[in-house]
Coordinates of C-alpha atoms in Angstrom, one line a residue:
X1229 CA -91.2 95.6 4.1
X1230 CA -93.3 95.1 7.2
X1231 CA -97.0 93.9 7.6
X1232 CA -98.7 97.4 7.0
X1233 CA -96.9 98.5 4.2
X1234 CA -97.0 94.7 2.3
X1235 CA -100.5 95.4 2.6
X1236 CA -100.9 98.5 1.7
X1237 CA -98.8 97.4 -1.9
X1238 CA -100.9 94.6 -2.0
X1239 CA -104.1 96.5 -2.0
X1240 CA -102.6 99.0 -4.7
X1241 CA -101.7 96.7 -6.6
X1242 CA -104.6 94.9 -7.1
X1243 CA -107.3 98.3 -7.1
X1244 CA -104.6 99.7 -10.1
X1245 CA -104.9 96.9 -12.1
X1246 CA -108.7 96.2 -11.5
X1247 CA -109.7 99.8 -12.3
X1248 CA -108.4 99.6 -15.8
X1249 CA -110.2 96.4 -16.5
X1250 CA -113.4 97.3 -14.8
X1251 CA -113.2 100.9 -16.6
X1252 CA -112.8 99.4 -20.2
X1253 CA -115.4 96.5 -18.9
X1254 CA -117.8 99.4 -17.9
X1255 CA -117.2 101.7 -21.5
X1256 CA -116.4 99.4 -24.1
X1257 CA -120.2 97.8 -24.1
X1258 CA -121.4 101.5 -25.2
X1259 CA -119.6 101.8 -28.2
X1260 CA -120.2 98.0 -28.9
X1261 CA -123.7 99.7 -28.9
X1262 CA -123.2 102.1 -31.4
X1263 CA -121.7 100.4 -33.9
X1264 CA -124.5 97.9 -34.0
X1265 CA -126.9 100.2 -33.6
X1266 CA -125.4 101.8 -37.2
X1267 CA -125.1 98.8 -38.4
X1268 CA -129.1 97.7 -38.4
X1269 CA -129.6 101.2 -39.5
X1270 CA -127.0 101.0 -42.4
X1271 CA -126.7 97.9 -42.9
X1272 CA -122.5 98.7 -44.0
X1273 CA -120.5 95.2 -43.0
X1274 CA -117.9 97.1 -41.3
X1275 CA -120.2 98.5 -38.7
X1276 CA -121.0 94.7 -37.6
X1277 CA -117.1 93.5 -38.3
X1278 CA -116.4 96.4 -35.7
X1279 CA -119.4 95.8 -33.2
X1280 CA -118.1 91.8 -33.3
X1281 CA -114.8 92.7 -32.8
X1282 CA -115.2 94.7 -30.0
X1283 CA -117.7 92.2 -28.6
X1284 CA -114.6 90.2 -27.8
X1285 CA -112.9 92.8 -26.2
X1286 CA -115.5 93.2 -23.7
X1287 CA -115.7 89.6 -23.4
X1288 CA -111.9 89.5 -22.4
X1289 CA -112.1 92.5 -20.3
X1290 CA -115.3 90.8 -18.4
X1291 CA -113.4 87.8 -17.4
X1292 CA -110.5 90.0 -16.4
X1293 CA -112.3 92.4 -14.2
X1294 CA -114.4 90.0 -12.7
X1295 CA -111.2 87.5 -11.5
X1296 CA -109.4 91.1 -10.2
X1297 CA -112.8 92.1 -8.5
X1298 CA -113.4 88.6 -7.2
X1299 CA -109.8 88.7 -5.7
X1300 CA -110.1 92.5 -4.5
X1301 CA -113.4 91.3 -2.2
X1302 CA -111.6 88.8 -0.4
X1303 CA -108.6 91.3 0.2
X1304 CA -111.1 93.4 2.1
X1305 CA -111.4 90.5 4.1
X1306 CA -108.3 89.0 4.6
X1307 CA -106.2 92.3 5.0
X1308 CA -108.6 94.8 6.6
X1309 CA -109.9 92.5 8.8
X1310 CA -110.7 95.1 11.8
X1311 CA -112.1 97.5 8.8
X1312 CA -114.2 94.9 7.7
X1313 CA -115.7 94.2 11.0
X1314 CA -117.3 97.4 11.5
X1315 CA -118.2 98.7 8.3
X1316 CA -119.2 95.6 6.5
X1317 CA -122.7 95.9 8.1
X1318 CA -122.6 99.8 7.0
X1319 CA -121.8 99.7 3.5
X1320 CA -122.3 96.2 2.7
X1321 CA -125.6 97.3 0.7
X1322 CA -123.8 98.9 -2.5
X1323 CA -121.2 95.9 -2.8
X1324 CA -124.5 93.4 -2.4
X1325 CA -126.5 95.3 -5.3
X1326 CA -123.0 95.4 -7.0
X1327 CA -123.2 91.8 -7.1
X1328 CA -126.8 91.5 -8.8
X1329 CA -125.7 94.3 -11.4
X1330 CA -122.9 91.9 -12.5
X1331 CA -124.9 88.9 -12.7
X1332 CA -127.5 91.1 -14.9
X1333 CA -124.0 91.9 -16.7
X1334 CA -123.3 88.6 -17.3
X1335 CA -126.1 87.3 -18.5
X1336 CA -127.0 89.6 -21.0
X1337 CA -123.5 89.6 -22.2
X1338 CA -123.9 85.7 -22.6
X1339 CA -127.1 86.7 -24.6
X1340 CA -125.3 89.3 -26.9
X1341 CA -122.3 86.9 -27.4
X1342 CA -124.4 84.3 -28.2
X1343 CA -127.7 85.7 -29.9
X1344 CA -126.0 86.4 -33.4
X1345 CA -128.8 85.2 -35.7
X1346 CA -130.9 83.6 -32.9
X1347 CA -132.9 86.5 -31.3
X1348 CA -134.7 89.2 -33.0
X1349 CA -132.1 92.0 -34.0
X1350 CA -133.5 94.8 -31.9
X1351 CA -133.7 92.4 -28.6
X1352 CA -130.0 91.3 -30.1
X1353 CA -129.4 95.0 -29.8
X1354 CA -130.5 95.9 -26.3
X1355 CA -129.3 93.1 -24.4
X1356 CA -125.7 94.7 -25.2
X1357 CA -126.9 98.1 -23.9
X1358 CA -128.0 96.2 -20.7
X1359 CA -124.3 95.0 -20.7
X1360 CA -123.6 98.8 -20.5
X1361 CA -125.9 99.6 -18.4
X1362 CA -125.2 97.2 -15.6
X1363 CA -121.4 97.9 -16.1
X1364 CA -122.4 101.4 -15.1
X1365 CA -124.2 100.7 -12.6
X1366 CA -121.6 98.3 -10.9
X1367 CA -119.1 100.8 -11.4
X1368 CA -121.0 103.4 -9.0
X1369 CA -122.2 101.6 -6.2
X1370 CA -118.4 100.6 -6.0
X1371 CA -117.2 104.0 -5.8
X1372 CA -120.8 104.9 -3.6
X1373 CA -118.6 102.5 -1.2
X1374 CA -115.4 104.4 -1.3
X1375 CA -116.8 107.4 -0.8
X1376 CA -118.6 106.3 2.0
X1377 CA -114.6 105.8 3.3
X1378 CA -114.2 109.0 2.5
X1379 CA -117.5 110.6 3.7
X1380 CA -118.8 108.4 6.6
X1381 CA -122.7 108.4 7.0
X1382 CA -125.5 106.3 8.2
X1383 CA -124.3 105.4 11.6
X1384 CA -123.6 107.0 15.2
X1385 CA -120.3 106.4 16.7
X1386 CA -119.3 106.3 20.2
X1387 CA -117.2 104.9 22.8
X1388 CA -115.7 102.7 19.9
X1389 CA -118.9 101.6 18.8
X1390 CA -121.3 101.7 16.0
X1391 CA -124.8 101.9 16.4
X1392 CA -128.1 103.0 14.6
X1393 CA -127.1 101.8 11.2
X1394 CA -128.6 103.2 7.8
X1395 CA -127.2 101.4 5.2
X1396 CA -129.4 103.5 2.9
X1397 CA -127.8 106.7 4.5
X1398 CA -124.5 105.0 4.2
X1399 CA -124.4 104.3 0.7
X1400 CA -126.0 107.5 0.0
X1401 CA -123.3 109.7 1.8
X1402 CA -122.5 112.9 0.7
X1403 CA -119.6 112.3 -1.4
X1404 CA -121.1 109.8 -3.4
X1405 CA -122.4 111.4 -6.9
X1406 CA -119.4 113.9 -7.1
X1407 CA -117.1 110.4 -7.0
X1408 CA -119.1 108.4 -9.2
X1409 CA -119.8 111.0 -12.2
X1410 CA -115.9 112.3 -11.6
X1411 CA -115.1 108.2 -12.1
X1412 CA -117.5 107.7 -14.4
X1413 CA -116.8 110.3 -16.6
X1414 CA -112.8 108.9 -16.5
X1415 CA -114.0 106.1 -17.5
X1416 CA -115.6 107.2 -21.0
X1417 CA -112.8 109.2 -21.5
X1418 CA -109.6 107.2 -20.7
X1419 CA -111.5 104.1 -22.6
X1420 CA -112.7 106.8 -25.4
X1421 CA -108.6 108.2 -26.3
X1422 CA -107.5 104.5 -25.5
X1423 CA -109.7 102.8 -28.0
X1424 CA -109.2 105.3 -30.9
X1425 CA -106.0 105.6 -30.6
X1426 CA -105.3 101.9 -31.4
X1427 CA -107.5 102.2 -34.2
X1428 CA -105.3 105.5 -35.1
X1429 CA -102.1 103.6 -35.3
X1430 CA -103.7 101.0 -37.5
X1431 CA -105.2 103.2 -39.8
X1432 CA -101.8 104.9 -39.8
X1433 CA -100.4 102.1 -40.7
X1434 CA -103.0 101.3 -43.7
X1435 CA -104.4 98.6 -41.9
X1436 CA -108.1 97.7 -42.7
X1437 CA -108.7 101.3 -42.9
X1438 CA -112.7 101.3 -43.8
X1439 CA -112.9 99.1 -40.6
X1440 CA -110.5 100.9 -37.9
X1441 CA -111.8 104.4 -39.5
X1442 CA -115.6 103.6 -38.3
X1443 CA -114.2 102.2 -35.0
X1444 CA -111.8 105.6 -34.5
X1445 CA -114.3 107.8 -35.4
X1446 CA -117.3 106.5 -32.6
X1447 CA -114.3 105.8 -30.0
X1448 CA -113.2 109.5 -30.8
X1449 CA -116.4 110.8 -30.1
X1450 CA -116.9 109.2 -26.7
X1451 CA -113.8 110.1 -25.6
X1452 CA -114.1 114.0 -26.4
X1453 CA -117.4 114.5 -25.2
X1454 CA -115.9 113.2 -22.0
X1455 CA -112.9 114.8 -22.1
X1456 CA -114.7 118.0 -21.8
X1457 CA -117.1 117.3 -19.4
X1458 CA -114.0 115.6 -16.9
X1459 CA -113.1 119.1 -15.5
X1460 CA -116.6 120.4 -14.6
X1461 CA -117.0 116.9 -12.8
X1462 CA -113.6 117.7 -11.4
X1463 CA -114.5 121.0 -10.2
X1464 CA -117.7 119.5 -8.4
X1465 CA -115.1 117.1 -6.5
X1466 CA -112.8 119.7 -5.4
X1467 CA -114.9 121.7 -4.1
X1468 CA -116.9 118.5 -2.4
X1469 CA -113.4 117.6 -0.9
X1470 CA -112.3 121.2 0.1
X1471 CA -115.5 121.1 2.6
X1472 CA -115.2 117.3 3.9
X1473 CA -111.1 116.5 3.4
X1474 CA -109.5 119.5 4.0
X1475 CA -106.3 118.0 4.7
X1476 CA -106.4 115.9 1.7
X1477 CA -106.7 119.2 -0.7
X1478 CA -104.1 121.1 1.2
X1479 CA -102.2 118.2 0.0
X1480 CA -103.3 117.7 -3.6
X1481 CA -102.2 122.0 -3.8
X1482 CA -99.3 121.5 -1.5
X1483 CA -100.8 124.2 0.5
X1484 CA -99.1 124.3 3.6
X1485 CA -100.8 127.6 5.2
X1486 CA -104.0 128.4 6.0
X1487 CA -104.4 132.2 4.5
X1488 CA -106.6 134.3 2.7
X1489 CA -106.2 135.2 -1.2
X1490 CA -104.5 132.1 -1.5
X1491 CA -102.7 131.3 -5.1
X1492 CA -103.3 128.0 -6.9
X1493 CA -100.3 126.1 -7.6
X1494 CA -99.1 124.3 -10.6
X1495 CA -96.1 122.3 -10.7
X1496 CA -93.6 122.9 -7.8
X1497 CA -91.5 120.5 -6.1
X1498 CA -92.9 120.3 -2.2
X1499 CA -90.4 120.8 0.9
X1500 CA -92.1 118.8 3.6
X1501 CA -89.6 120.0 5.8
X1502 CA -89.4 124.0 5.5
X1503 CA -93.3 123.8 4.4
X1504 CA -93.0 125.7 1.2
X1505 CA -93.1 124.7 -2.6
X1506 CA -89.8 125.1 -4.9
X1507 CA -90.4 126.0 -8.4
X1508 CA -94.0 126.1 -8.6
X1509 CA -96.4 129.0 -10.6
X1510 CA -98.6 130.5 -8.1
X1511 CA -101.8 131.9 -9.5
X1512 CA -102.5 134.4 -6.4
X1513 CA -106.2 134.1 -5.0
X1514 CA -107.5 131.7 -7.7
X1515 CA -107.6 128.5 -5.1
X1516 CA -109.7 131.0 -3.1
X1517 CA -112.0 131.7 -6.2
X1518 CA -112.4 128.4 -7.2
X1519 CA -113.1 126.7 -3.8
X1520 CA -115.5 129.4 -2.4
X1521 CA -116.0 131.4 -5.2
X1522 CA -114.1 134.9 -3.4
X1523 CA -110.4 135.6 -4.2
X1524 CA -110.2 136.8 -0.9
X1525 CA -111.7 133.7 1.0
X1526 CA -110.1 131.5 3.3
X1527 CA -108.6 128.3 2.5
X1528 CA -107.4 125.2 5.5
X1529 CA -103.5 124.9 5.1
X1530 CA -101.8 121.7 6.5
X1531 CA -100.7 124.2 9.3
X1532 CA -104.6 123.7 10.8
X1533 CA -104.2 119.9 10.5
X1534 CA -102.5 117.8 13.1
X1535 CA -99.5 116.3 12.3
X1536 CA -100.1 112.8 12.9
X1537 CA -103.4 113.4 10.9
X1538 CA -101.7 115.1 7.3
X1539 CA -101.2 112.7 3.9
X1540 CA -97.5 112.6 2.5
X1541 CA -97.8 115.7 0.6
X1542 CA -95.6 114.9 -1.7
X1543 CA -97.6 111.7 -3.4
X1544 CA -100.5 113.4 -3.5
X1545 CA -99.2 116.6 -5.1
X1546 CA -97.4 115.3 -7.8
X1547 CA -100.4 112.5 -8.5
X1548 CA -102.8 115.3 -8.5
X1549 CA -100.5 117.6 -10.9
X1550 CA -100.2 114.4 -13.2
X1551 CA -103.8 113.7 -13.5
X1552 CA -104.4 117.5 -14.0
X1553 CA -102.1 118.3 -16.8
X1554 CA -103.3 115.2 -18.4
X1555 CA -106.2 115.7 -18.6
X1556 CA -105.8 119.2 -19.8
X1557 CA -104.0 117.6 -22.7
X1558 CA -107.0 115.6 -23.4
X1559 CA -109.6 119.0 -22.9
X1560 CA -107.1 119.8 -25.8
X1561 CA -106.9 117.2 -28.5
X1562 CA -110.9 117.2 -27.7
X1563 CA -111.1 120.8 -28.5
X1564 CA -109.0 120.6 -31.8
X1565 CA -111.5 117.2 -32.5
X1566 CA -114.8 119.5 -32.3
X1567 CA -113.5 122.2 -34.6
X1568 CA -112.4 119.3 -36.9
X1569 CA -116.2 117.5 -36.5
X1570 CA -117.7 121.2 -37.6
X1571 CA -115.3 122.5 -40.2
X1572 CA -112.6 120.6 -40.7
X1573 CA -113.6 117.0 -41.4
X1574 CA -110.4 116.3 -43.5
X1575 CA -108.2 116.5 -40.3
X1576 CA -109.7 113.2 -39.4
X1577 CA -107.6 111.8 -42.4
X1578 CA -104.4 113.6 -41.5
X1579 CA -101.4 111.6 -39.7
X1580 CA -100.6 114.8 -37.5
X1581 CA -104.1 114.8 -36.7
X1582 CA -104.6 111.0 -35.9
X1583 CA -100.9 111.0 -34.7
X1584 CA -102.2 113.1 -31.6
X1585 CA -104.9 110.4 -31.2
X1586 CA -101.7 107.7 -30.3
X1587 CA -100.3 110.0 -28.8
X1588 CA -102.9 110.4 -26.1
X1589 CA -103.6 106.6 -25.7
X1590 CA -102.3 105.9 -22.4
X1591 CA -103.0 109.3 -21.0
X1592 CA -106.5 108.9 -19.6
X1593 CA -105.2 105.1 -18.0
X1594 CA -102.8 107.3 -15.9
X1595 CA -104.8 110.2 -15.3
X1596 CA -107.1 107.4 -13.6
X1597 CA -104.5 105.8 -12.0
X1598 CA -103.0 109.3 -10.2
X1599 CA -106.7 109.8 -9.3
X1600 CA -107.1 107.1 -7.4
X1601 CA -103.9 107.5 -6.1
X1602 CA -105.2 111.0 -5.1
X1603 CA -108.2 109.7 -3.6
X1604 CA -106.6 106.9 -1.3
X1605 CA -103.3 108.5 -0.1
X1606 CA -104.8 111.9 0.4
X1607 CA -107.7 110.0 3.1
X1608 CA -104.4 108.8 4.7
X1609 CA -104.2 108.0 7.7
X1610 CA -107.5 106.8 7.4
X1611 CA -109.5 104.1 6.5
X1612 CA -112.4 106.0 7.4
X1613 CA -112.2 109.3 7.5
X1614 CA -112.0 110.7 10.9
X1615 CA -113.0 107.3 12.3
X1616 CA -110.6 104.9 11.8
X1617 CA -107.1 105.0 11.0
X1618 CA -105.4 102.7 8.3
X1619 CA -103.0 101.1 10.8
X1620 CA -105.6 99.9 13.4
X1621 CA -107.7 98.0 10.5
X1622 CA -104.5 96.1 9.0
X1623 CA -104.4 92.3 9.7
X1624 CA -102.1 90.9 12.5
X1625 CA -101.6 87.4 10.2
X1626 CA -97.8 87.7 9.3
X1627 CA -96.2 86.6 6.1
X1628 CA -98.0 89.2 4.0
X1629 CA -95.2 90.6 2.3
X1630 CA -94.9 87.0 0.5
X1631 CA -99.1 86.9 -0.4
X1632 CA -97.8 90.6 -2.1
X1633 CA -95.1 89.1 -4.3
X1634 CA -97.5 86.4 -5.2
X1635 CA -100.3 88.8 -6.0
X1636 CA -97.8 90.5 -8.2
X1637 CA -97.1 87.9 -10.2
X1638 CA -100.6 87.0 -11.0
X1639 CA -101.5 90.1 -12.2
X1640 CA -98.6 90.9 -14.6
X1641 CA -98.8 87.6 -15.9
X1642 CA -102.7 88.4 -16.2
X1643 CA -102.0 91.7 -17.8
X1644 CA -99.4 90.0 -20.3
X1645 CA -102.3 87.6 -21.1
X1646 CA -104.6 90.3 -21.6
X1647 CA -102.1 92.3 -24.1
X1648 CA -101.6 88.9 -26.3
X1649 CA -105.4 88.6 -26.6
X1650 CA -105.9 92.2 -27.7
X1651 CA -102.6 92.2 -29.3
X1652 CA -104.6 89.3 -31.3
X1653 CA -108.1 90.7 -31.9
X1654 CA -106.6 93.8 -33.4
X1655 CA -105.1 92.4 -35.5
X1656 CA -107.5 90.1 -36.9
X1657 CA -108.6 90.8 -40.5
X1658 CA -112.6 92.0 -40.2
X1659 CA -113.2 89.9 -43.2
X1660 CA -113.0 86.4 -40.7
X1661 CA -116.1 87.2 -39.2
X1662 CA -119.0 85.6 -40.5
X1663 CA -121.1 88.5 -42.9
X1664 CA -123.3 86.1 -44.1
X1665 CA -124.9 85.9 -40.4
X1666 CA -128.5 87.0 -40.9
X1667 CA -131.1 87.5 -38.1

């Protein structure tokens, strides 16, 4: 493995596992919300056994992110050194607001942890929605600075050089709200199927069912809400990235000729070599219609891209099928979960029905994960997009393919700490908590 690749791995690694934690860091506080929320309405002990519960979920998920994050900013650094050098002072705003949105996060999450039966119940209350609220906002001006990557503004460039900066511009780019509500949106909804179906399995397996039911039900909720909203995002994306990266969605469609009435693909095994696509169901003119609304429109093929300039098709092909069909699934189980909400409430207490639920638990986690893969490999070659390629940014400092295996470890053996803590809080008994706590 040489230089370029180690650090390549390196970064993947590290923005694969950090984008779980951050998305559950950014999520969870919401539905910590809610269940408060009912409980100082209600005033039902399970509401506040579940908000408590989940409290130290977000807790665990805080620490997590914020070590992976921490570790992620100096990889920018120390592995993108030439990257860094230039665009630091171009999108250096959204990562410096980042950093005051976390702090906000931190503190208030200190308050909420802390402010059981010390602050006044409503205050209590809203200092965990500002836990939410930051989350969310830390969450987008991260992507605002990917999509800058992928959409460079806010800067002139010329004989190798970058002048008249707006890092207003910058971090406002073009690409930046399609990005952030498409990620954001992911988030509520692989967090959403995630949560409930743990909760699922428990009540499944009769576990503290009056306490995992409540937690199912406002995790469920979340999640097919999103779930159904995820492809109209999507489709705002796509069509974002058919104008600005027209070589990454010949490669998320395999498309490998330019052409009119051109089919949408599904499935199919790419042939890099012979530039076609083996098994695949071809839906004649409906990437036309749904990229410029005209069957009979034109769309880019990887034949109008230089070749040193194309993404391995391949990757991005199969990572975009992935996240497609899964979340398709997910548009699915959400769809069965609204007719159950208005006429068929009983299917909440059915194992088939709830059996779907842990069924879809990881799906929305890898549906993330081939999205971002689908975002990063499909701006390949570049760094930044049209401006910088990948392989000029890299660091010359050798040995990085050792810093990799290192990384590696640290994260699994963070994740496997992470699963023995929520391993742990889920199986707690509610009745530990304290349900005498008054404020």
């Amino acid at each position: 493995m040489d230089n370029f690749l180690a650090a390549r791995s390196q970064m993947a690694l590290s923005l694969g596992f950090h984008i779980i934690f951050s998305c559950i860091g950014m999520v969870m506080p919401f539905f910590m919300a809610v269940s408060h929320f009912m409980w100082l309405r209600t005033g039902n002990e399970n509401y506040k056994n579940v908000t408590k519960a989940w409290s130290k979920g977000v807790a665990i998920f805080f620490a997590t992110g914020a070590v992976s994050g921490t570790v992620l900013s100096f990889e920018l650094g120390l592995l993108w050194p030439e990257f860094m050098k230039h665009a630091g002072p171009i999108f250096g705003m959204p990562f410096s607001l980042e950093g005051t949105a976390f702090f906000i996060e931190a503190i208030a999450l200190g308050f909420f942890l802390y402010g059981w039966g010390r602050f006044n119940k409503w205050f209590h209350w809203f200092t965990g929605v500002i836990v939410g609220l930051s989350g969310i906002i830390s969450g987008i001006l991260v992507v605002a600075a990917n999509s800058w990557m992928n959409s460079p503004a806010g800067f002139d460039y010329a004989n190798g050089k970058y002048t008249n900066i707006d890092p207003i511009a910058a971090m406002f780019n073009k690409a930046w709200f399609s990005q952030s509500l498409h990620m954001t949106i992911a988030a509520f909804a692989a967090t959403g199927f995630a949560v409930a179906g743990i909760h699922a399995l428990m009540i499944l397996r009769k576990t503290n069912i009056g306490f995992h039911s409540i937690a199912f039900k406002i995790a469920a909720v979340f999640a097919i809400i999103a779930a159904v909203l995820q492809p109209l995002s999507g489709d705002i994306s796509a069509k974002f990235v058919a104008k600005t990266q027209p070589a990454k969605l010949a490669a998320m469609e395999a498309h490998f000729n330019t052409e009119r009435n051109a089919p949408l693909i599904i499935g199919g095994i790419p042939d890099e070599k012979n530039k076609k696509v083996d098994y695949a169901v071809k839906l004649p003119g409906m990437l036309s219609l749904m990229i410029n609304g005209d069957t009979n429109s034109e769309v880019k093929g990887l034949d109008a891209i230089v070749v040193n300039d194309q993404p391995p098709v391949s990757v991005v092909h199969y990572a975009f099928q992935i996240m497609v069909a899964l979340g398709m699934l997910m548009l699915g189980i959400s769809l069965l979960s609204f007719i159950a909400l208005l006429r068929k409430r009983a299917w909440f207490k059915q194992r088939w029905f709830l059996k779907l639920f842990v069924f879809a638990t990881p799906l929305g986690f890898i549906a993330v994960e081939a999205g971002w893969t689908v975002t990063e490999v499909g701006r390949q070659p570049w760094i930044i997009q049209g401006i910088m390629r990948t392989a000029d940014a890299v660091t010359p400092m050798p040995g990085i393919v050792y810093s990799f295996y290192l990384f590696t470890a640290v994260y699994v053996s963070l994740a496997i700490a992470v699963v023995f803590l929520l391993n742990r809080q889920i199986r707690m008994v509610p009745e530990i908590y304290d349900i005498n706590t008054k404020y």
